[in-house]
mmCIF file of C-alpha atoms and ligand atoms in Angstrom:
data_model
loop_
_atom_site.group_PDB
_atom_site.id
_atom_site.type_symbol
_atom_site.label_atom_id
_atom_site.label_comp_id
_atom_site.label_asym_id
_atom_site.label_seq_id
_atom_site.Cartn_x
_atom_site.Cartn_y
_atom_site.Cartn_z
ATOM 1 C CA MET A 1 -11.876 144.360 31.963
ATOM 2 C CA GLU A 2 -11.521 148.138 31.753
ATOM 3 C CA LEU A 3 -8.923 147.873 34.473
ATOM 4 C CA LYS A 4 -6.991 145.494 32.336
ATOM 5 C CA ARG A 5 -7.113 147.835 29.383
ATOM 6 C CA ARG A 6 -5.795 150.661 31.541
ATOM 7 C CA GLN A 7 -3.050 148.477 32.934
ATOM 8 C CA PHE A 8 -2.071 147.558 29.445
ATOM 9 C CA VAL A 9 -1.888 151.164 28.309
ATOM 10 C CA LYS A 10 0.159 152.049 31.383
ATOM 11 C CA HIS A 11 2.354 149.144 30.484
ATOM 12 C CA LEU A 12 3.013 150.659 27.063
ATOM 13 C CA GLY A 13 4.074 153.913 28.660
ATOM 14 C CA VAL A 14 7.137 152.450 30.371
ATOM 15 C CA VAL A 15 8.218 150.135 27.627
ATOM 16 C CA ALA A 16 11.305 151.093 25.678
ATOM 17 C CA VAL A 17 11.486 148.162 23.297
ATOM 18 C CA PHE A 18 8.042 147.318 22.147
ATOM 19 C CA GLY A 19 8.075 147.367 18.385
ATOM 20 C CA SER A 20 5.766 144.452 17.832
ATOM 21 C CA VAL A 21 2.660 146.034 19.279
ATOM 22 C CA SER A 22 2.278 149.217 17.279
ATOM 23 C CA GLY A 23 -0.533 149.096 14.813
ATOM 24 C CA GLN A 24 -2.406 146.332 16.600
ATOM 25 C CA GLY A 25 -5.613 147.258 18.335
ATOM 26 C CA LEU A 26 -7.017 145.488 21.347
ATOM 27 C CA ALA A 27 -8.636 142.252 20.298
ATOM 28 C CA HIS A 28 -11.974 140.966 21.595
ATOM 29 C CA SER A 29 -12.743 137.553 22.948
ATOM 30 C CA LEU A 30 -15.935 135.697 22.171
ATOM 31 C CA THR A 31 -17.569 137.090 25.287
ATOM 32 C CA GLY A 32 -16.908 140.603 24.115
ATOM 33 C CA THR A 33 -14.212 141.449 26.640
ATOM 34 C CA ALA A 34 -11.105 143.322 25.562
ATOM 35 C CA TYR A 35 -7.695 141.810 26.083
ATOM 36 C CA PRO A 36 -4.168 142.810 25.140
ATOM 37 C CA PRO A 37 -3.160 141.474 21.766
ATOM 38 C CA GLU A 38 -0.218 139.375 22.915
ATOM 39 C CA SER A 39 -0.242 136.012 21.193
ATOM 40 C CA LYS A 40 3.271 134.840 21.945
ATOM 41 C CA PRO A 41 5.567 134.598 24.961
ATOM 42 C CA TRP A 42 7.836 137.513 25.821
ATOM 43 C CA ILE A 43 10.605 138.437 28.248
ATOM 44 C CA GLU A 44 10.607 141.576 30.400
ATOM 45 C CA LEU A 45 13.906 143.014 31.629
ATOM 46 C CA SER A 46 14.447 145.466 34.489
ATOM 47 C CA LYS A 47 17.297 147.928 34.024
ATOM 48 C CA ALA A 48 17.305 148.814 37.709
ATOM 49 C CA ALA A 49 17.647 145.165 38.745
ATOM 50 C CA TYR A 50 20.583 144.545 36.392
ATOM 51 C CA LEU A 51 22.376 147.640 37.650
ATOM 52 C CA HIS A 52 21.706 146.586 41.240
ATOM 53 C CA ASN A 53 23.164 143.126 40.561
ATOM 54 C CA ALA A 54 26.278 144.497 38.849
ATOM 55 C CA SER A 55 26.923 146.802 41.767
ATOM 56 C CA LEU A 56 26.427 143.986 44.286
ATOM 57 C CA ILE A 57 28.853 141.731 42.396
ATOM 58 C CA ASN A 58 31.355 144.565 42.492
ATOM 59 C CA GLN A 59 30.999 144.477 46.311
ATOM 60 C CA MET A 60 31.290 140.674 46.423
ATOM 61 C CA ALA A 61 34.592 140.993 44.577
ATOM 62 C CA GLY A 62 36.156 143.543 46.913
ATOM 63 C CA SER A 63 35.385 146.415 44.510
ATOM 64 C CA ARG A 64 36.911 144.747 41.452
ATOM 65 C CA PRO A 65 35.047 145.647 38.265
ATOM 66 C CA VAL A 66 32.959 143.184 36.302
ATOM 67 C CA MET A 67 33.664 141.689 32.888
ATOM 68 C CA ALA A 68 30.072 140.679 32.180
ATOM 69 C CA VAL A 69 29.754 137.285 30.482
ATOM 70 C CA LEU A 70 26.919 137.543 27.967
ATOM 71 C CA LYS A 71 27.336 134.224 26.205
ATOM 72 C CA ASN A 72 24.384 132.187 24.911
ATOM 73 C CA ASN A 73 22.395 135.308 24.057
ATOM 74 C CA ALA A 74 23.032 136.633 27.583
ATOM 75 C CA TYR A 75 21.827 133.378 29.132
ATOM 76 C CA GLY A 76 18.751 133.448 26.927
ATOM 77 C CA LEU A 77 17.645 136.911 28.009
ATOM 78 C CA GLY A 78 18.774 138.990 25.014
ATOM 79 C CA VAL A 79 22.411 139.857 24.456
ATOM 80 C CA VAL A 80 21.728 143.234 22.851
ATOM 81 C CA GLN A 81 19.251 144.418 25.480
ATOM 82 C CA VAL A 82 21.319 143.224 28.447
ATOM 83 C CA ALA A 83 24.511 144.694 26.960
ATOM 84 C CA GLU A 84 22.794 148.066 26.443
ATOM 85 C CA ILE A 85 21.731 148.060 30.089
ATOM 86 C CA LEU A 86 25.135 147.017 31.455
ATOM 87 C CA ASN A 87 26.918 149.554 29.274
ATOM 88 C CA THR A 88 25.509 152.167 31.666
ATOM 89 C CA SER A 89 26.825 150.444 34.818
ATOM 90 C CA ASN A 90 29.791 151.921 36.682
ATOM 91 C CA SER A 91 30.561 148.451 38.037
ATOM 92 C CA VAL A 92 30.946 146.908 34.588
ATOM 93 C CA LEU A 93 34.311 147.307 32.901
ATOM 94 C CA GLY A 94 33.574 145.325 29.768
ATOM 95 C CA MET A 95 31.684 142.422 28.273
ATOM 96 C CA ALA A 96 32.668 138.941 27.167
ATOM 97 C CA VAL A 97 30.881 136.895 24.518
ATOM 98 C CA VAL A 98 31.563 133.638 22.693
ATOM 99 C CA LYS A 99 29.923 134.429 19.354
ATOM 100 C CA ASP A 100 31.500 136.756 16.821
ATOM 101 C CA GLU A 101 28.090 137.990 15.657
ATOM 102 C CA SER A 102 27.090 138.839 19.249
ATOM 103 C CA ALA A 103 30.237 140.941 19.613
ATOM 104 C CA LEU A 104 29.303 142.886 16.477
ATOM 105 C CA ALA A 105 25.622 143.111 17.430
ATOM 106 C CA ILE A 106 26.321 144.730 20.790
ATOM 107 C CA ARG A 107 28.740 147.206 19.195
ATOM 108 C CA SER A 108 26.109 148.119 16.611
ATOM 109 C CA ALA A 109 23.679 148.671 19.472
ATOM 110 C CA GLY A 110 26.046 151.292 20.864
ATOM 111 C CA VAL A 111 28.027 149.415 23.493
ATOM 112 C CA THR A 112 31.161 151.481 24.086
ATOM 113 C CA LYS A 113 32.889 149.393 26.769
ATOM 114 C CA PRO A 114 35.571 146.823 25.797
ATOM 115 C CA VAL A 115 34.130 143.674 24.213
ATOM 116 C CA LEU A 116 36.084 140.430 24.515
ATOM 117 C CA LEU A 117 35.433 137.510 22.181
ATOM 118 C CA MET A 118 36.391 134.345 24.110
ATOM 119 C CA ASN A 119 36.228 132.086 21.082
ATOM 120 C CA ASP A 120 37.128 131.579 17.443
ATOM 121 C CA PHE A 121 35.622 133.828 14.759
ATOM 122 C CA ASP A 122 34.506 133.511 11.197
ATOM 123 C CA THR A 123 37.228 134.703 8.792
ATOM 124 C CA SER A 124 34.650 136.657 6.802
ATOM 125 C CA LEU A 125 33.939 138.793 9.898
ATOM 126 C CA ALA A 126 37.582 139.348 10.810
ATOM 127 C CA GLN A 127 38.043 142.840 9.389
ATOM 128 C CA GLU A 128 34.737 144.012 10.849
ATOM 129 C CA LEU A 129 35.693 142.661 14.281
ATOM 130 C CA ILE A 130 38.933 144.638 14.121
ATOM 131 C CA ARG A 131 37.187 147.780 12.891
ATOM 132 C CA GLN A 132 34.682 147.481 15.731
ATOM 133 C CA ASP A 133 37.491 147.255 18.273
ATOM 134 C CA ILE A 134 36.643 143.753 19.503
ATOM 135 C CA THR A 135 39.373 142.099 21.598
ATOM 136 C CA LEU A 136 40.183 138.715 20.059
ATOM 137 C CA SER A 137 41.311 135.742 22.126
ATOM 138 C CA ILE A 138 44.436 133.834 21.297
ATOM 139 C CA TYR A 139 43.680 130.400 22.669
ATOM 140 C CA SER A 140 46.073 128.157 20.719
ATOM 141 C CA ARG A 141 49.009 128.287 18.312
ATOM 142 C CA SER A 142 46.672 127.968 15.336
ATOM 143 C CA SER A 143 44.489 130.827 16.571
ATOM 144 C CA LEU A 144 47.604 133.022 16.740
ATOM 145 C CA LYS A 145 48.417 132.054 13.181
ATOM 146 C CA LYS A 146 44.915 132.944 12.016
ATOM 147 C CA ILE A 147 45.007 136.340 13.725
ATOM 148 C CA ARG A 148 48.472 137.109 12.332
ATOM 149 C CA GLN A 149 47.211 136.404 8.820
ATOM 150 C CA MET A 150 44.404 138.901 9.282
ATOM 151 C CA VAL A 151 46.604 141.564 10.745
ATOM 152 C CA GLY A 152 48.461 141.780 7.468
ATOM 153 C CA SER A 153 45.532 143.611 5.871
ATOM 154 C CA ALA A 154 44.318 145.511 8.945
ATOM 155 C CA THR A 155 45.311 149.115 9.396
ATOM 156 C CA ASP A 156 44.421 149.260 13.088
ATOM 157 C CA THR A 157 46.287 147.569 15.901
ATOM 158 C CA VAL A 158 44.486 144.375 16.789
ATOM 159 C CA LYS A 159 43.655 144.004 20.468
ATOM 160 C CA VAL A 160 44.195 140.483 21.694
ATOM 161 C CA ALA A 161 43.723 138.570 24.934
ATOM 162 C CA LEU A 162 45.810 135.636 26.095
ATOM 163 C CA TYR A 163 43.342 132.888 26.943
ATOM 164 C CA VAL A 164 45.277 130.551 29.240
ATOM 165 C CA ASP A 165 44.278 126.975 30.055
ATOM 166 C CA THR A 166 45.207 126.487 33.700
ATOM 167 C CA GLY A 167 43.270 123.214 33.962
ATOM 168 C CA LEU A 168 39.742 123.518 32.562
ATOM 169 C CA GLY A 169 41.109 121.630 29.601
ATOM 170 C CA ARG A 170 38.673 122.822 26.965
ATOM 171 C CA MET A 171 39.958 126.197 25.777
ATOM 172 C CA GLY A 172 43.109 128.235 26.041
ATOM 173 C CA ILE A 173 46.852 127.995 25.557
ATOM 174 C CA PRO A 174 48.173 125.319 27.929
ATOM 175 C CA TYR A 175 49.745 127.257 30.807
ATOM 176 C CA ARG A 176 53.116 125.581 30.256
ATOM 177 C CA GLU A 177 53.301 127.049 26.743
ATOM 178 C CA THR A 178 51.757 130.464 27.359
ATOM 179 C CA VAL A 179 54.908 132.444 28.029
ATOM 180 C CA ARG A 180 56.662 131.134 24.919
ATOM 181 C CA LEU A 181 53.672 131.902 22.692
ATOM 182 C CA ALA A 182 53.232 135.306 24.339
ATOM 183 C CA GLY A 183 56.834 136.078 23.339
ATOM 184 C CA GLU A 184 55.878 135.511 19.703
ATOM 185 C CA ILE A 185 52.762 137.668 20.114
ATOM 186 C CA ALA A 186 54.720 140.485 21.706
ATOM 187 C CA ASN A 187 57.170 140.436 18.796
ATOM 188 C CA ALA A 188 54.464 140.335 16.124
ATOM 189 C CA PRO A 189 53.669 143.718 14.562
ATOM 190 C CA GLY A 190 50.111 145.010 14.893
ATOM 191 C CA LEU A 191 49.102 142.963 17.958
ATOM 192 C CA SER A 192 48.551 144.414 21.384
ATOM 193 C CA ILE A 193 47.974 142.217 24.455
ATOM 194 C CA GLU A 194 45.129 143.883 26.378
ATOM 195 C CA GLN A 195 44.012 141.074 28.667
ATOM 196 C CA THR A 196 45.189 137.759 30.089
ATOM 197 C CA PHE A 197 42.573 135.391 31.436
ATOM 198 C CA SER A 198 41.794 131.817 32.367
ATOM 199 C CA THR A 199 38.808 129.958 33.831
ATOM 200 C CA LEU A 200 38.702 128.213 37.170
ATOM 201 C CA THR A 201 37.039 124.873 37.865
ATOM 202 C CA THR A 202 34.794 124.436 40.920
ATOM 203 C CA PRO A 203 36.714 122.030 43.210
ATOM 204 C CA ARG A 204 38.463 124.395 45.605
ATOM 205 C CA ASP A 205 41.808 122.583 45.871
ATOM 206 C CA PHE A 206 42.249 122.448 42.152
ATOM 207 C CA ALA A 207 41.018 126.020 41.631
ATOM 208 C CA GLN A 208 43.693 127.130 44.088
ATOM 209 C CA GLU A 209 46.295 125.243 42.082
ATOM 210 C CA GLN A 210 44.971 126.969 38.947
ATOM 211 C CA ILE A 211 45.434 130.372 40.573
ATOM 212 C CA VAL A 212 49.055 129.439 41.366
ATOM 213 C CA ARG A 213 49.600 128.413 37.738
ATOM 214 C CA PHE A 214 48.028 131.631 36.470
ATOM 215 C CA GLU A 215 50.084 133.838 38.744
ATOM 216 C CA GLU A 216 53.223 131.957 37.708
ATOM 217 C CA VAL A 217 52.412 132.690 34.062
ATOM 218 C CA ILE A 218 51.890 136.381 34.897
ATOM 219 C CA LYS A 219 55.185 136.542 36.783
ATOM 220 C CA ASN A 220 57.076 134.981 33.900
ATOM 221 C CA LEU A 221 55.430 137.264 31.366
ATOM 222 C CA GLU A 222 56.475 140.271 33.390
ATOM 223 C CA LYS A 223 60.007 138.895 33.723
ATOM 224 C CA LYS A 224 60.183 138.868 29.932
ATOM 225 C CA GLY A 225 58.916 142.450 29.830
ATOM 226 C CA ILE A 226 55.518 141.433 28.422
ATOM 227 C CA SER A 227 52.558 143.248 29.935
ATOM 228 C CA PRO A 228 49.624 140.862 30.522
ATOM 229 C CA GLY A 229 47.043 143.663 30.490
ATOM 230 C CA LEU A 230 43.850 143.166 32.485
ATOM 231 C CA LYS A 231 43.928 139.895 34.461
ATOM 232 C CA HIS A 232 40.762 137.925 35.185
ATOM 233 C CA LEU A 233 39.896 134.401 36.261
ATOM 234 C CA ALA A 234 36.660 134.102 38.152
ATOM 235 C CA PRO A 235 33.248 132.899 36.988
ATOM 236 C CA SER A 236 30.420 133.311 39.509
ATOM 237 C CA TYR A 237 31.221 130.306 41.663
ATOM 238 C CA SER A 238 34.916 131.067 42.109
ATOM 239 C CA LEU A 239 34.334 134.728 42.794
ATOM 240 C CA LEU A 240 32.180 133.713 45.755
ATOM 241 C CA ASP A 241 34.331 130.800 46.858
ATOM 242 C CA LEU A 242 37.884 132.088 46.484
ATOM 243 C CA PRO A 243 38.872 135.718 47.042
ATOM 244 C CA GLY A 244 42.241 134.850 45.472
ATOM 245 C CA SER A 245 40.401 134.472 42.171
ATOM 246 C CA HIS A 246 39.417 138.138 42.024
ATOM 247 C CA GLN A 247 42.596 139.371 40.309
ATOM 248 C CA GLU A 248 41.889 142.713 38.577
ATOM 249 C CA ALA A 249 38.361 141.945 37.404
ATOM 250 C CA VAL A 250 35.785 139.195 37.875
ATOM 251 C CA ARG A 251 33.920 137.476 35.076
ATOM 252 C CA PRO A 252 30.445 136.380 36.185
ATOM 253 C CA GLY A 253 27.529 135.331 34.047
ATOM 254 C CA ILE A 254 24.717 133.799 36.065
ATOM 255 C CA LEU A 255 25.027 136.190 39.050
ATOM 256 C CA LEU A 256 24.206 139.140 36.808
ATOM 257 C CA HIS A 257 20.879 137.512 36.033
ATOM 258 C CA GLY A 258 20.092 137.233 39.718
ATOM 259 C CA SER A 259 20.880 133.556 40.335
ATOM 260 C CA PHE A 260 23.589 132.031 42.459
ATOM 261 C CA PRO A 261 25.525 129.276 40.701
ATOM 262 C CA MET A 262 24.336 126.719 43.226
ATOM 263 C CA ALA A 263 21.184 126.495 45.305
ATOM 264 C CA ASP A 264 21.283 127.692 48.919
ATOM 265 C CA MET A 265 24.700 129.348 48.855
ATOM 266 C CA PRO A 266 25.269 131.192 52.146
ATOM 267 C CA GLU A 267 26.224 134.394 50.280
ATOM 268 C CA ALA A 268 22.676 134.645 48.951
ATOM 269 C CA LYS A 269 21.535 136.200 52.253
ATOM 270 C CA GLN A 270 24.391 138.663 52.433
ATOM 271 C CA TYR A 271 24.006 139.786 48.827
ATOM 272 C CA PRO A 272 20.333 140.014 47.837
ATOM 273 C CA LEU A 273 20.496 139.860 44.062
ATOM 274 C CA LYS A 274 17.338 140.682 42.132
ATOM 275 C CA ILE A 275 15.771 138.528 39.450
ATOM 276 C CA PRO A 276 15.914 141.062 36.607
ATOM 277 C CA TYR A 277 13.522 139.348 34.227
ATOM 278 C CA ARG A 278 10.119 137.828 33.737
ATOM 279 C CA LEU A 279 9.185 135.115 31.280
ATOM 280 C CA LYS A 280 5.556 135.706 30.352
ATOM 281 C CA ALA A 281 2.922 134.216 28.074
ATOM 282 C CA PRO A 282 -0.748 134.948 27.490
ATOM 283 C CA VAL A 283 -3.586 132.524 28.081
ATOM 284 C CA ILE A 284 -4.752 131.685 24.553
ATOM 285 C CA ARG A 285 -7.305 128.991 25.360
ATOM 286 C CA LEU A 286 -9.469 128.272 28.349
ATOM 287 C CA GLU A 287 -11.628 125.142 28.544
ATOM 288 C CA LYS A 288 -13.317 123.221 31.312
ATOM 289 C CA LEU A 289 -12.197 119.637 30.861
ATOM 290 C CA LYS A 290 -14.155 116.732 32.300
ATOM 291 C CA ALA A 291 -13.047 114.072 34.734
ATOM 292 C CA GLY A 292 -11.338 111.347 32.699
ATOM 293 C CA ASP A 293 -10.101 113.721 29.942
ATOM 294 C CA THR A 294 -6.353 113.751 29.317
ATOM 295 C CA ILE A 295 -3.829 116.325 28.092
ATOM 296 C CA GLY A 296 -0.870 115.809 25.782
ATOM 297 C CA PHE A 297 0.335 113.326 23.166
ATOM 298 C CA SER A 298 1.327 110.850 25.817
ATOM 299 C CA ARG A 299 -1.865 111.588 27.795
ATOM 300 C CA PHE A 300 0.492 112.762 30.540
ATOM 301 C CA TYR A 301 -2.109 114.555 32.646
ATOM 302 C CA LYS A 302 -5.379 112.931 33.600
ATOM 303 C CA VAL A 303 -8.198 115.194 34.741
ATOM 304 C CA LYS A 304 -9.539 113.810 38.027
ATOM 305 C CA LYS A 305 -12.542 116.092 38.416
ATOM 306 C CA ASP A 306 -13.948 118.766 36.102
ATOM 307 C CA GLU A 307 -11.460 121.632 35.986
ATOM 308 C CA TRP A 308 -10.508 124.695 33.970
ATOM 309 C CA ILE A 309 -7.357 124.235 31.933
ATOM 310 C CA ALA A 310 -5.483 127.220 30.484
ATOM 311 C CA THR A 311 -3.206 126.866 27.474
ATOM 312 C CA LEU A 312 -0.113 129.068 27.133
ATOM 313 C CA PRO A 313 1.673 129.341 23.744
ATOM 314 C CA ILE A 314 5.088 128.392 25.101
ATOM 315 C CA GLY A 315 6.766 125.004 25.325
ATOM 316 C CA TRP A 316 10.095 123.293 25.631
ATOM 317 C CA ALA A 317 10.987 124.287 22.061
ATOM 318 C CA ASP A 318 10.945 127.902 23.300
ATOM 319 C CA GLY A 319 13.349 126.976 26.070
ATOM 320 C CA TYR A 320 10.855 126.584 28.899
ATOM 321 C CA ASP A 321 12.055 123.641 30.958
ATOM 322 C CA SER A 322 9.874 120.607 30.222
ATOM 323 C CA GLY A 323 10.429 119.485 33.816
ATOM 324 C CA ALA A 324 7.891 122.167 34.762
ATOM 325 C CA GLU A 325 5.109 119.605 34.400
ATOM 326 C CA ASN A 326 6.445 117.861 37.496
ATOM 327 C CA GLY A 327 5.386 120.495 39.990
ATOM 328 C CA ALA A 328 6.199 124.009 38.768
ATOM 329 C CA LYS A 329 3.749 126.879 39.203
ATOM 330 C CA VAL A 330 2.845 129.954 37.181
ATOM 331 C CA LEU A 331 1.423 133.239 38.402
ATOM 332 C CA LEU A 332 -1.874 134.489 36.974
ATOM 333 C CA GLY A 333 -3.211 137.585 38.653
ATOM 334 C CA GLU A 334 -2.399 137.100 42.323
ATOM 335 C CA GLU A 335 -2.604 133.315 42.313
ATOM 336 C CA LEU A 336 -0.139 130.519 41.644
ATOM 337 C CA TYR A 337 -1.413 127.572 39.610
ATOM 338 C CA PRO A 338 0.220 124.207 38.862
ATOM 339 C CA VAL A 339 1.692 123.438 35.465
ATOM 340 C CA VAL A 340 0.266 120.070 34.420
ATOM 341 C CA ASN A 341 1.712 119.535 30.953
ATOM 342 C CA VAL A 342 4.549 120.906 28.786
ATOM 343 C CA ASN A 343 4.708 120.045 25.080
ATOM 344 C CA ALA A 344 7.026 121.446 22.423
ATOM 345 C CA SER A 345 4.901 124.554 21.836
ATOM 346 C CA HIS A 346 2.272 124.626 24.569
ATOM 347 C CA THR A 347 2.027 124.547 28.331
ATOM 348 C CA ASN A 348 -1.133 123.738 30.279
ATOM 349 C CA VAL A 349 -2.039 125.089 33.662
ATOM 350 C CA SER A 350 -4.766 123.774 35.944
ATOM 351 C CA LEU A 351 -7.009 126.539 37.314
ATOM 352 C CA GLY A 352 -9.392 124.402 39.361
ATOM 353 C CA GLU A 353 -13.161 124.048 39.349
ATOM 354 C CA LYS A 354 -13.932 127.765 39.163
ATOM 355 C CA THR A 355 -11.796 130.513 37.707
ATOM 356 C CA ARG A 356 -11.628 134.242 37.207
ATOM 357 C CA VAL A 357 -8.826 133.927 34.658
ATOM 358 C CA ASN A 358 -9.650 135.125 31.135
ATOM 359 C CA VAL A 359 -8.251 134.441 27.703
ATOM 360 C CA GLY A 360 -5.614 137.118 27.144
ATOM 361 C CA ASP A 361 -4.475 137.258 30.766
ATOM 362 C CA ALA A 362 -0.680 137.210 31.069
ATOM 363 C CA ALA A 363 0.926 134.387 33.022
ATOM 364 C CA THR A 364 4.351 134.801 34.593
ATOM 365 C CA LEU A 365 6.288 131.543 34.286
ATOM 366 C CA ILE A 366 9.552 132.827 35.771
ATOM 367 C CA GLY A 367 10.088 136.093 37.601
ATOM 368 C CA PRO A 368 10.782 137.878 40.868
ATOM 369 C CA ASP A 369 7.160 138.115 41.978
ATOM 370 C CA ARG A 370 6.870 134.933 44.073
ATOM 371 C CA ALA A 371 9.465 132.601 45.603
ATOM 372 C CA GLU A 372 8.005 129.650 43.675
ATOM 373 C CA ILE A 373 8.648 131.205 40.254
ATOM 374 C CA THR A 374 12.162 132.555 40.720
ATOM 375 C CA PRO A 375 14.723 130.431 38.853
ATOM 376 C CA GLU A 376 15.813 128.953 42.170
ATOM 377 C CA GLY A 377 12.256 128.401 43.410
ATOM 378 C CA PHE A 378 11.354 126.752 40.115
ATOM 379 C CA GLY A 379 14.464 124.553 40.383
ATOM 380 C CA LYS A 380 13.462 123.446 43.864
ATOM 381 C CA LEU A 381 9.892 122.575 42.854
ATOM 382 C CA VAL A 382 10.963 120.395 39.952
ATOM 383 C CA ASN A 383 14.405 119.331 41.138
ATOM 384 C CA ARG A 384 16.357 121.004 38.330
ATOM 385 C CA HIS A 385 19.407 123.231 38.191
ATOM 386 C CA ASN A 386 19.247 127.048 37.951
ATOM 387 C CA TYR A 387 21.184 127.100 34.713
ATOM 388 C CA LEU A 388 18.389 125.250 32.929
ATOM 389 C CA GLN A 389 16.383 128.443 33.117
ATOM 390 C CA ILE A 390 18.485 130.057 30.426
ATOM 391 C CA ASN A 391 17.652 128.202 27.250
ATOM 392 C CA TYR A 392 15.064 130.681 26.031
ATOM 393 C CA LYS A 393 14.937 131.036 22.267
ATOM 394 C CA GLU A 394 16.405 134.141 20.747
ATOM 395 C CA SER A 395 13.153 134.788 18.899
ATOM 396 C CA ILE A 396 11.225 135.546 22.114
ATOM 397 C CA PRO A 397 10.649 139.340 22.081
ATOM 398 C CA LYS A 398 12.232 141.429 24.856
ATOM 399 C CA ARG A 399 10.683 144.426 26.611
ATOM 400 C CA VAL A 400 12.962 146.644 28.620
ATOM 401 C CA TYR A 401 11.602 148.522 31.649
ATOM 402 C CA GLU A 402 13.315 151.091 33.841
ATOM 403 C CA THR A 403 12.303 149.052 36.849
ATOM 404 C CA PHE A 404 9.748 146.506 38.091
HETATM 405 C C1 PLP B 501 30.412 130.858 31.251
HETATM 406 C C2 PLP B 501 31.684 131.440 31.555
HETATM 407 C C3 PLP B 501 31.820 132.348 32.620
HETATM 408 C C4 PLP B 501 30.679 132.723 33.536
HETATM 409 O O1 PLP B 501 30.164 131.607 34.204
HETATM 410 P P1 PLP B 501 29.025 131.748 35.316
HETATM 411 O O2 PLP B 501 29.067 130.457 36.042
HETATM 412 O O3 PLP B 501 27.752 131.941 34.596
HETATM 413 O O4 PLP B 501 29.386 132.903 36.149
HETATM 414 C C5 PLP B 501 33.060 132.910 32.828
HETATM 415 N N1 PLP B 501 34.110 132.609 32.024
HETATM 416 C C6 PLP B 501 34.021 131.748 31.003
HETATM 417 C C7 PLP B 501 35.219 131.479 30.157
HETATM 418 C C8 PLP B 501 32.819 131.136 30.716
HETATM 419 O O5 PLP B 501 32.735 130.272 29.702
#
C-alpha cells in the first residue's frame, strides 16, 4: 500500500488541474490500508498527445492548419482544458464551437486564437460575444438580420463567417443564395467576412459535388469583389478521403481526440494518432458474490461460481456506454477484467475467484494503455461506434498532465 501512496503523491506532482483534492487526506479502508480519496470518476488529459495529434492532422492535410472542432464540450473531454492545450499548438489556427457559452468560456480561459461559433447565439450574450472577438456564423437570412440588429449598438467591427449549405441540408445558407446574401453582408456597415465554410457529407461522389458547389460560390464571391476570408470544408472523414476538401484549413473533431471517424481506416497505420485521455473511476466496493447471486435491477448478470465483484461509481448517466456490459474490459493494475453490468450510476467488474484489487484502486475504463480499452478497441468488443465514447458528462472532473 505504501507504493500506492507514493504513486498517488507523484501523481499530484504532475497535475495542473486538480482543485478537488486539496484539503482531503488519504482515507483508510476497513482493513486499515490507505487509498487515494477519489470517490468519483475523472478524466485525464495528455497535453503532449493532443499536440502530437494536431501536428499529425496538419501532415494529413498537406500542411494546412487546423480549425479544431470542440463542440459537445470537446467531445465530452472538457472544452476549456482541451482549448487551453490546443491554443499552444502551431498546427492549430483556431477553434470552432457550437455553443455561445463555450465560445466565451474558452476566451475567459485565455484562448487567444480565433474562435468561430458555428451556430445561433443567445441575444443576451451578443455584446459579450462581440467584445470577446468571437466570429459569428451567418447561416440564414434571419441570422443575418439578427446580427445586423446587434451591430447597431456594437462599437467594434463584428467578425462573421459565411456558413454555406452545399448539401448537408441542416445548417447554412443554401449555396444558390449565398452570393446574393453575401452582397448584402458586404454592404452592411460594421460586418467583416473573415471565413467562408461548409460541411461535406461522407459519400464520396456527393462530397465531390459539394466541393464543386463551394468553389463555385467562392469564384462568384470573388467576381463581385467580396473576399471570402479563410475557406474550410473538411471534417475528419473528408480530410482523409478527399484531398480536394483541404482548402485553406481543415476542420476535424474526432481525429484530435485520437480516433479515426471509422474503424479500420487504412490511414490509421500511416498516421499513429495517440489517445490523449483516460476515463478513470475508483473501486468503491468489493464483495465476493456467491454462485446464483445476480447483479442489477433486471438481474442482468448471474454469478456462476463465487467471484469478486468490484463496483465503480460511474454509469450510463455519466456517459459511459451502457453497451460495455456486453463484453468491454477495464484495466485495474496490469490486468484487464470484464465489465458485467452497467446501471445509471454504477458499473460492475468481475475480478474472478481471487483478487489483489483493493477498494480505492483506480480502474481505467477508456485510455491508451491497452488495445482493448482504446475507443476503437472498446467499440470492437461491444460492437459500437467510436463516437459513442464522447458522451461524458461535463461534471466529470478533468486532470491535465504534460504527458502520459
Ligand atoms: C462535428 C463537425 C465537424 C467535425 O466532425 P468530425 O467528424 O468529428 O471530424 C466539422 N464541422 C462541422 C460543421 C461539424 O458539425
